[in-house]
PDB file of N, CA and C in Angstrom:
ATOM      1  N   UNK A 173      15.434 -32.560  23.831  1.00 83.00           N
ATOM      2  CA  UNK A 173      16.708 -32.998  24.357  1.00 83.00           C
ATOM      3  C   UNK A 173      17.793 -32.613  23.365  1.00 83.00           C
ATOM      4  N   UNK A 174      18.966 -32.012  23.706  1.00 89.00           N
ATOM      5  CA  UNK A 174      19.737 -31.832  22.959  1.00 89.00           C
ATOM      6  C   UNK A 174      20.970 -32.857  22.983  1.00 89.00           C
ATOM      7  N   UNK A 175      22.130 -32.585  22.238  1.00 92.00           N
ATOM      8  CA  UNK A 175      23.374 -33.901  21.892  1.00 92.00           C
ATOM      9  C   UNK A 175      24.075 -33.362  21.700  1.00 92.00           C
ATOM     10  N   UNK A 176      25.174 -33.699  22.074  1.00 94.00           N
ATOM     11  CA  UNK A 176      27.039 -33.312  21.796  1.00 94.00           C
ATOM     12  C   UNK A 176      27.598 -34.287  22.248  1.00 94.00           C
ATOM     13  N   UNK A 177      28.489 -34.451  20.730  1.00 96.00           N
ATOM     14  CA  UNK A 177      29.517 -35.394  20.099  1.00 96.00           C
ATOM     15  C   UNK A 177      30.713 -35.183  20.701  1.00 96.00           C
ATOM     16  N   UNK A 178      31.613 -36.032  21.620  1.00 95.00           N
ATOM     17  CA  UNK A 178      33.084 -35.975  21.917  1.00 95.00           C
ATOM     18  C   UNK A 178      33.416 -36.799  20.572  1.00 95.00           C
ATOM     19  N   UNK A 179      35.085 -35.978  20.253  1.00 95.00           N
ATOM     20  CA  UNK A 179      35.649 -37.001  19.434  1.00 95.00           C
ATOM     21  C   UNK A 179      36.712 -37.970  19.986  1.00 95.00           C
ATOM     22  N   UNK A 180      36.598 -39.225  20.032  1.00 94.00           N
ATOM     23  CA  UNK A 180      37.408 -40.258  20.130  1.00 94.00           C
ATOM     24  C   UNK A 180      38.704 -40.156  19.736  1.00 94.00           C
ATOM     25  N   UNK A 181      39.300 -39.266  19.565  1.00 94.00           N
ATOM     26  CA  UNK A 181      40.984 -39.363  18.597  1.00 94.00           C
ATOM     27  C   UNK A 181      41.641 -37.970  19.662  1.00 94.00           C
ATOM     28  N   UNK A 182      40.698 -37.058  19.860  1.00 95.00           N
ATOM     29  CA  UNK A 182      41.523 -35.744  20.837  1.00 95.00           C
ATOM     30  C   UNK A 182      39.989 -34.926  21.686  1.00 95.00           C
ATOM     31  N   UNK A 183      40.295 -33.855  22.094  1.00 91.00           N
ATOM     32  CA  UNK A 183      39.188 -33.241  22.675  1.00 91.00           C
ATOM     33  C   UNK A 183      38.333 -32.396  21.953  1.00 91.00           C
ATOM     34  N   UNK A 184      37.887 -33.146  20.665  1.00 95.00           N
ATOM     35  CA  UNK A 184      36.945 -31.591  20.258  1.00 95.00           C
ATOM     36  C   UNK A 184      34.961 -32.362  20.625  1.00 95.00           C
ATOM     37  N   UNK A 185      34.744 -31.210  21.246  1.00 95.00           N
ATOM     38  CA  UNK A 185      33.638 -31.538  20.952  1.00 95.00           C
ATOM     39  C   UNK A 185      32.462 -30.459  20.245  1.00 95.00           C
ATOM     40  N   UNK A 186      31.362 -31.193  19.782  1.00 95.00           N
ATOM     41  CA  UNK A 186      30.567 -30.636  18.716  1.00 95.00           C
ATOM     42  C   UNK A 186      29.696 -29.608  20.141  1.00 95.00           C
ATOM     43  N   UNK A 187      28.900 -28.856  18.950  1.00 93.00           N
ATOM     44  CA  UNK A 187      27.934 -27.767  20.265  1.00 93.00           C
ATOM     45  C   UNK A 187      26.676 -28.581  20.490  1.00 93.00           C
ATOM     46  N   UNK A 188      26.180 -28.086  21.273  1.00 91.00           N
ATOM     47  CA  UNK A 188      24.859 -28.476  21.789  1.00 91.00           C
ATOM     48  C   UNK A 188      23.608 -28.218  20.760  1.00 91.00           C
ATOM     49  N   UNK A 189      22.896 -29.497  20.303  1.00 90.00           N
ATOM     50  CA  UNK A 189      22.053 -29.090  19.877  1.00 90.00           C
ATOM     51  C   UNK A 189      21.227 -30.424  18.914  1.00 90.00           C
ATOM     52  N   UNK A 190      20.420 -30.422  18.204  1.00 90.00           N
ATOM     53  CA  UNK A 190      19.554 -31.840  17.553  1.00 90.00           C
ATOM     54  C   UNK A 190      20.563 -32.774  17.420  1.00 90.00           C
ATOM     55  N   UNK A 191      20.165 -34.467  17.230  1.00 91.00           N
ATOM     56  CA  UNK A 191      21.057 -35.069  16.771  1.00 91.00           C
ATOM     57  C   UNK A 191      21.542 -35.157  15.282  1.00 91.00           C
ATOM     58  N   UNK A 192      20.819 -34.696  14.485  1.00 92.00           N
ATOM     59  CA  UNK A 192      20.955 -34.482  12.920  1.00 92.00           C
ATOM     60  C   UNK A 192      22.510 -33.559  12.925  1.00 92.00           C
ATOM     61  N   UNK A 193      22.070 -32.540  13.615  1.00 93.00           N
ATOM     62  CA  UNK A 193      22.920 -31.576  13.532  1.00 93.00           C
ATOM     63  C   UNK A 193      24.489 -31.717  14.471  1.00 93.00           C
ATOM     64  N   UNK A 194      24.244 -32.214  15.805  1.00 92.00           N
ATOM     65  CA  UNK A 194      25.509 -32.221  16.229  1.00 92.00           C
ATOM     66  C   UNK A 194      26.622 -33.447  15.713  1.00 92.00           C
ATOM     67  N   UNK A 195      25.728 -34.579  14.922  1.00 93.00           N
ATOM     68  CA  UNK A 195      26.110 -35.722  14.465  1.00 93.00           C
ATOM     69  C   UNK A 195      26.911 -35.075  13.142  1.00 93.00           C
ATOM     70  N   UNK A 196      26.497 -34.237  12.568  1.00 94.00           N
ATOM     71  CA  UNK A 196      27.392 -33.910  11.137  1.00 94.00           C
ATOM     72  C   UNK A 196      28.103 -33.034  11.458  1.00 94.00           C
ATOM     73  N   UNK A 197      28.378 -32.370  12.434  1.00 95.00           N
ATOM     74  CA  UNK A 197      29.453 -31.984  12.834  1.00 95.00           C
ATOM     75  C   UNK A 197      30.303 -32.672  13.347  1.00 95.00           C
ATOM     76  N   UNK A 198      30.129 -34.190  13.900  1.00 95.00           N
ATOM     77  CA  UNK A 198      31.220 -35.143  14.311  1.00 95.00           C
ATOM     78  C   UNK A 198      32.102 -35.457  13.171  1.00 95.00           C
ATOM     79  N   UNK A 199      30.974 -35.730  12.439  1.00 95.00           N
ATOM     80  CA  UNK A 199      31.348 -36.142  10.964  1.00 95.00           C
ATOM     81  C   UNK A 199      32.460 -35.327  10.159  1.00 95.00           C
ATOM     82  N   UNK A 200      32.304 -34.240   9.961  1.00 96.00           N
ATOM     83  CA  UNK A 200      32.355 -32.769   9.503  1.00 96.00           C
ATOM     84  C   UNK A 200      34.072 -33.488  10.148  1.00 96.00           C
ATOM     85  N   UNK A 201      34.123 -33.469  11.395  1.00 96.00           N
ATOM     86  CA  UNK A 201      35.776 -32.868  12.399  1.00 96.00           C
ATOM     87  C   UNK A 201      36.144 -34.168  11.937  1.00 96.00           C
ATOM     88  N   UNK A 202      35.592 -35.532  11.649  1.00 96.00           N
ATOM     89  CA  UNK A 202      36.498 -36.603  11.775  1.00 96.00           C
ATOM     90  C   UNK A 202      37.147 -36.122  10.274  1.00 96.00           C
ATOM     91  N   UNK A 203      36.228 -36.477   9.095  1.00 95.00           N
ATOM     92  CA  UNK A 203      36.510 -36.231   7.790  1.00 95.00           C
ATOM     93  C   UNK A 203      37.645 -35.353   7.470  1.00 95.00           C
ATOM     94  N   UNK A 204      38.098 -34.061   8.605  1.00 96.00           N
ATOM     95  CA  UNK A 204      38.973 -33.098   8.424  1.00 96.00           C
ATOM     96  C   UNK A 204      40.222 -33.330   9.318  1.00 96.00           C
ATOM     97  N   UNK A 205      39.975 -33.554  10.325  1.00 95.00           N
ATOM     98  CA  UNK A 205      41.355 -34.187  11.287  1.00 95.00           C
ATOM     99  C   UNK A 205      41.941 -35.683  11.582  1.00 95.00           C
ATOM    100  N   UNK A 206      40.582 -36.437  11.217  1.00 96.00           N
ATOM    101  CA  UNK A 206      41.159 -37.562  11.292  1.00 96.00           C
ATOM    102  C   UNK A 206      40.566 -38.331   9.977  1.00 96.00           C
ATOM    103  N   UNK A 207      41.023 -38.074   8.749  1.00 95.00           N
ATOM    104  CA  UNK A 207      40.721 -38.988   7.930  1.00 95.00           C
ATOM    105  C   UNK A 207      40.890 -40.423   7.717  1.00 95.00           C
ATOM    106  N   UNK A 208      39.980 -41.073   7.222  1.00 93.00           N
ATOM    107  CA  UNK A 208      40.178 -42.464   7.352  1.00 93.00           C
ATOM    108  C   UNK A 208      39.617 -43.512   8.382  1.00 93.00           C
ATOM    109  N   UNK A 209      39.511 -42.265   9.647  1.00 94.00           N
ATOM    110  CA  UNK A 209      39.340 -43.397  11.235  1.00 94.00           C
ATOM    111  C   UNK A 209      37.815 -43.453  10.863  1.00 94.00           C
ATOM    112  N   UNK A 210      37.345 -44.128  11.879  1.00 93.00           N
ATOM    113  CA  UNK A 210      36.065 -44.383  11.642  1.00 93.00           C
ATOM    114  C   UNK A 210      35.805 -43.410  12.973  1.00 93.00           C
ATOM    115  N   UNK A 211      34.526 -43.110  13.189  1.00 92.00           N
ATOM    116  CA  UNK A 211      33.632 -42.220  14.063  1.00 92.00           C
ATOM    117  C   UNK A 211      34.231 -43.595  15.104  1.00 92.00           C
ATOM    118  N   UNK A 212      34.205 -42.180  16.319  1.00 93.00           N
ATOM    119  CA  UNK A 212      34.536 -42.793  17.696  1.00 93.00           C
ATOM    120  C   UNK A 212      34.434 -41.662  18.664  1.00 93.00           C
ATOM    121  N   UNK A 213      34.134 -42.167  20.181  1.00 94.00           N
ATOM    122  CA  UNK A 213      33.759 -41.021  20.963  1.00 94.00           C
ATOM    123  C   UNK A 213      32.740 -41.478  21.580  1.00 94.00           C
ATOM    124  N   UNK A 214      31.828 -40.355  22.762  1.00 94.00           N
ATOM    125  CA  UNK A 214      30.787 -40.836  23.567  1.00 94.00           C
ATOM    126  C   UNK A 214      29.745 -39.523  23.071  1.00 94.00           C
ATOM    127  N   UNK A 215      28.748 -39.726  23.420  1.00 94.00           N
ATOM    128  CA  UNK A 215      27.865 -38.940  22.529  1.00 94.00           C
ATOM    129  C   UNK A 215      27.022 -38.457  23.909  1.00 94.00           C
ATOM    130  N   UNK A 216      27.002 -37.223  24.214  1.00 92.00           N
ATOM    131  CA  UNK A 216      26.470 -36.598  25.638  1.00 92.00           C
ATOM    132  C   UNK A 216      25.389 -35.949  25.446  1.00 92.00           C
ATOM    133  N   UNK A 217      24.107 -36.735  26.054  1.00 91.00           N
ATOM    134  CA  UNK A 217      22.588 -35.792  25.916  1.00 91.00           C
ATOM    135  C   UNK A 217      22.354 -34.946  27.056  1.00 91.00           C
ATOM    136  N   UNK A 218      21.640 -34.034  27.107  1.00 87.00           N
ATOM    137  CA  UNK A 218      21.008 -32.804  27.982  1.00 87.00           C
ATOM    138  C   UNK A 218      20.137 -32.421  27.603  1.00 87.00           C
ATOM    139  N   UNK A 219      20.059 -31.422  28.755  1.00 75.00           N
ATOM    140  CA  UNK A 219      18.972 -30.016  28.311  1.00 75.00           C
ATOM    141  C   UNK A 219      19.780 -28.855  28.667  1.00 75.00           C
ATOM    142  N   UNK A 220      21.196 -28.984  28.009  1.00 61.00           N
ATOM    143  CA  UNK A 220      22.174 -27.925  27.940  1.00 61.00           C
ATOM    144  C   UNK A 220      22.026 -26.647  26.396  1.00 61.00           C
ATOM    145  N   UNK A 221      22.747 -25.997  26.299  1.00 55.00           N
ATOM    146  CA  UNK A 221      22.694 -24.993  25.452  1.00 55.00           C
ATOM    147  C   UNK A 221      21.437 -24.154  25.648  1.00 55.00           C
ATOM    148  N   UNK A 222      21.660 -23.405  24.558  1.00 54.00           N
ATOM    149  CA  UNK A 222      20.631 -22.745  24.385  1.00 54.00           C
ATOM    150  C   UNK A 222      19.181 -23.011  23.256  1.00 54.00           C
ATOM    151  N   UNK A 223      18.950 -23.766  23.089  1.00 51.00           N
ATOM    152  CA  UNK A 223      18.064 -24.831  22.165  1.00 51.00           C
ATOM    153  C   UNK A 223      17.195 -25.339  23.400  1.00 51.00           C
ATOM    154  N   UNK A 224      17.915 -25.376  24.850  1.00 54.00           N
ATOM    155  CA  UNK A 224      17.948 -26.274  26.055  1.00 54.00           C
ATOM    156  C   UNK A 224      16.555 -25.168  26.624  1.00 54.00           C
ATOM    157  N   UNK A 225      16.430 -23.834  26.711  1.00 55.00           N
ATOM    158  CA  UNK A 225      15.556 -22.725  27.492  1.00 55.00           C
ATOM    159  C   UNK A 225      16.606 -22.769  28.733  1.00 55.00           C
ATOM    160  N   UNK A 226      16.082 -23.012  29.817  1.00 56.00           N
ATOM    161  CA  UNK A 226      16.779 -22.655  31.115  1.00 56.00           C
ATOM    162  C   UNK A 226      16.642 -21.578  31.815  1.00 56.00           C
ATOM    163  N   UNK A 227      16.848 -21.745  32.979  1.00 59.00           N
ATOM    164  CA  UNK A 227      16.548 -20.522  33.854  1.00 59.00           C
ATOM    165  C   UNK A 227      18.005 -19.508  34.319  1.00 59.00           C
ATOM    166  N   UNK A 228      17.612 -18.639  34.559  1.00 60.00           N
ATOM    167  CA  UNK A 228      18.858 -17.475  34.125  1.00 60.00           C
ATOM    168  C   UNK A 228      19.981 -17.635  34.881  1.00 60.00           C
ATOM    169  N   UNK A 229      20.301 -18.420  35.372  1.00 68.00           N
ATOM    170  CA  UNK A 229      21.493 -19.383  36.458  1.00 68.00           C
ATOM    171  C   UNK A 229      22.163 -18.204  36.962  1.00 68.00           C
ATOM    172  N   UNK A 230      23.469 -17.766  36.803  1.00 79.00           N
ATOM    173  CA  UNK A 230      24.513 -17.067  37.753  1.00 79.00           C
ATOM    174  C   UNK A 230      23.762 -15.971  37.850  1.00 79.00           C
ATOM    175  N   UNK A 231      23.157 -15.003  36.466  1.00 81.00           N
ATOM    176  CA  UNK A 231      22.357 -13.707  37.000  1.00 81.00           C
ATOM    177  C   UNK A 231      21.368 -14.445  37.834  1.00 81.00           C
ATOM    178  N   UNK A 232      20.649 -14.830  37.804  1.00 79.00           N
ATOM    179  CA  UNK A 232      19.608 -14.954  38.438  1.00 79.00           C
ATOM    180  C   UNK A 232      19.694 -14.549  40.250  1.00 79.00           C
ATOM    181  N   UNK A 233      20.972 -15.770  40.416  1.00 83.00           N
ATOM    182  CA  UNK A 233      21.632 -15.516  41.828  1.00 83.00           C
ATOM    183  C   UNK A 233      21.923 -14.261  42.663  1.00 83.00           C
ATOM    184  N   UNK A 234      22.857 -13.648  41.455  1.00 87.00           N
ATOM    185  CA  UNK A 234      23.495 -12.171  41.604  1.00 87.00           C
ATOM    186  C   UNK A 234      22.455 -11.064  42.215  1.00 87.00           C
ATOM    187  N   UNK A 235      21.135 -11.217  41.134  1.00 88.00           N
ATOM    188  CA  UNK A 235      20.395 -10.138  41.410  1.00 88.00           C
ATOM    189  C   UNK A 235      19.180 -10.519  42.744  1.00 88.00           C
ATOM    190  N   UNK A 236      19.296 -11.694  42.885  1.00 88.00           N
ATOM    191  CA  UNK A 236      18.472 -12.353  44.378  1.00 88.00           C
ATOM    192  C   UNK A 236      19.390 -11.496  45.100  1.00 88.00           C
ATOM    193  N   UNK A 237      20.402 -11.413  45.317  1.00 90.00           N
ATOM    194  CA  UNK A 237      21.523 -11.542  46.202  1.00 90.00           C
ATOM    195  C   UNK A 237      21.136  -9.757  46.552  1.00 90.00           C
ATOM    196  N   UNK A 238      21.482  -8.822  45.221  1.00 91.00           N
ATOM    197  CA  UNK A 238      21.564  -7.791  45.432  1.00 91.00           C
ATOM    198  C   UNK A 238      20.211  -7.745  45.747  1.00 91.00           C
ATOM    199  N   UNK A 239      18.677  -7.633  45.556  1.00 91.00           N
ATOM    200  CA  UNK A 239      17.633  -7.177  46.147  1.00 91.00           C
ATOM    201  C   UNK A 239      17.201  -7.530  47.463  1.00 91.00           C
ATOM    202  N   UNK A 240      17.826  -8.878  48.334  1.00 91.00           N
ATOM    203  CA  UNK A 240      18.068  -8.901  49.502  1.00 91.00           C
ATOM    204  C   UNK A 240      18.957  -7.988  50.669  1.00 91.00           C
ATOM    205  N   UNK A 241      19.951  -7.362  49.320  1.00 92.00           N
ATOM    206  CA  UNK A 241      20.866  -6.003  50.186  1.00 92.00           C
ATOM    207  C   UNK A 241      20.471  -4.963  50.276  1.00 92.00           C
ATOM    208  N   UNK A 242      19.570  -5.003  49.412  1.00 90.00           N
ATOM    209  CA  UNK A 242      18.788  -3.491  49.409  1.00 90.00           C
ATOM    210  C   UNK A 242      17.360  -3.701  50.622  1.00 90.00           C
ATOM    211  N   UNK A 243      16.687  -4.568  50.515  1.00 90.00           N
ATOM    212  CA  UNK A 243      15.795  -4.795  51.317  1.00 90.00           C
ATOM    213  C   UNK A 243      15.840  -4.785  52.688  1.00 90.00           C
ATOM    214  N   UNK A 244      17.498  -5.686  53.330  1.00 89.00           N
ATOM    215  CA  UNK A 244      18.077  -5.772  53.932  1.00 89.00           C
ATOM    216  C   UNK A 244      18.818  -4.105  54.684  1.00 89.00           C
ATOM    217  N   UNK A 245      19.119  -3.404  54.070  1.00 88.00           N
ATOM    218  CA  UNK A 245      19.515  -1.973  54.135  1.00 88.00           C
ATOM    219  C   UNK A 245      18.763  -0.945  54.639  1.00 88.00           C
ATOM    220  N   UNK A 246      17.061  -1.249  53.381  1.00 88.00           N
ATOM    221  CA  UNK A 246      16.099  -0.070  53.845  1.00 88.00           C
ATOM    222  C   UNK A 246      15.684  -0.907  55.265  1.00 88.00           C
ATOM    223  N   UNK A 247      15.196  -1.854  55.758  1.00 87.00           N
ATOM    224  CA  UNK A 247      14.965  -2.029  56.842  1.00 87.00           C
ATOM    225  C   UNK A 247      15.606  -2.044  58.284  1.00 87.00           C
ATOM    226  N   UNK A 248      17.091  -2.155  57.897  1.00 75.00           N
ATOM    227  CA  UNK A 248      18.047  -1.550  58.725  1.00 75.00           C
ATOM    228  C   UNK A 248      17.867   0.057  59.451  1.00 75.00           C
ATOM    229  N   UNK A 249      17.345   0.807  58.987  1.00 64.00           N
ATOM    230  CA  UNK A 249      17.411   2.132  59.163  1.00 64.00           C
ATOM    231  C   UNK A 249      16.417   2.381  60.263  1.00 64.00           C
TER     232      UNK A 249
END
């Protein structure tokens, strides 16, 4: 499962990926833009990024799409 940090003070959020890691990058942005505040924000889990695997989404579609036009074509004839 991966994690990404919104920050509580404006819109940055951290990338997708362990909680070790997207957590010190919260850290990392508060320490630099908002010094002083304390950590704040909602903390968003998935199986987003690329850490995530996934299946080849928009290509995937595209090329269904085109080998149905071709299939579609030669049997036309």
């Amino acid at each position: 499962m991966n994690y990404r940090f919104w920050c509580g003070e404006c819109g940055f959020k951290t990338t997708w990926g362990d909680p070790s890691e997207a957590g010190r990058q919260h850290e990392d942005h508060y320490t630099a833009r908002h010094p002083g505040l304390p950590l704040g924000g909602q903390v968003e889990t998935g199986t987003k990024g690329p850490a995530a695997g996934g299946g080849l989404g928009c290509v995937g579609m595209v090329v269904a799409v085109v080998l149905l036009l071709i299939i579609a074509a030669a049997c036309g004839r």
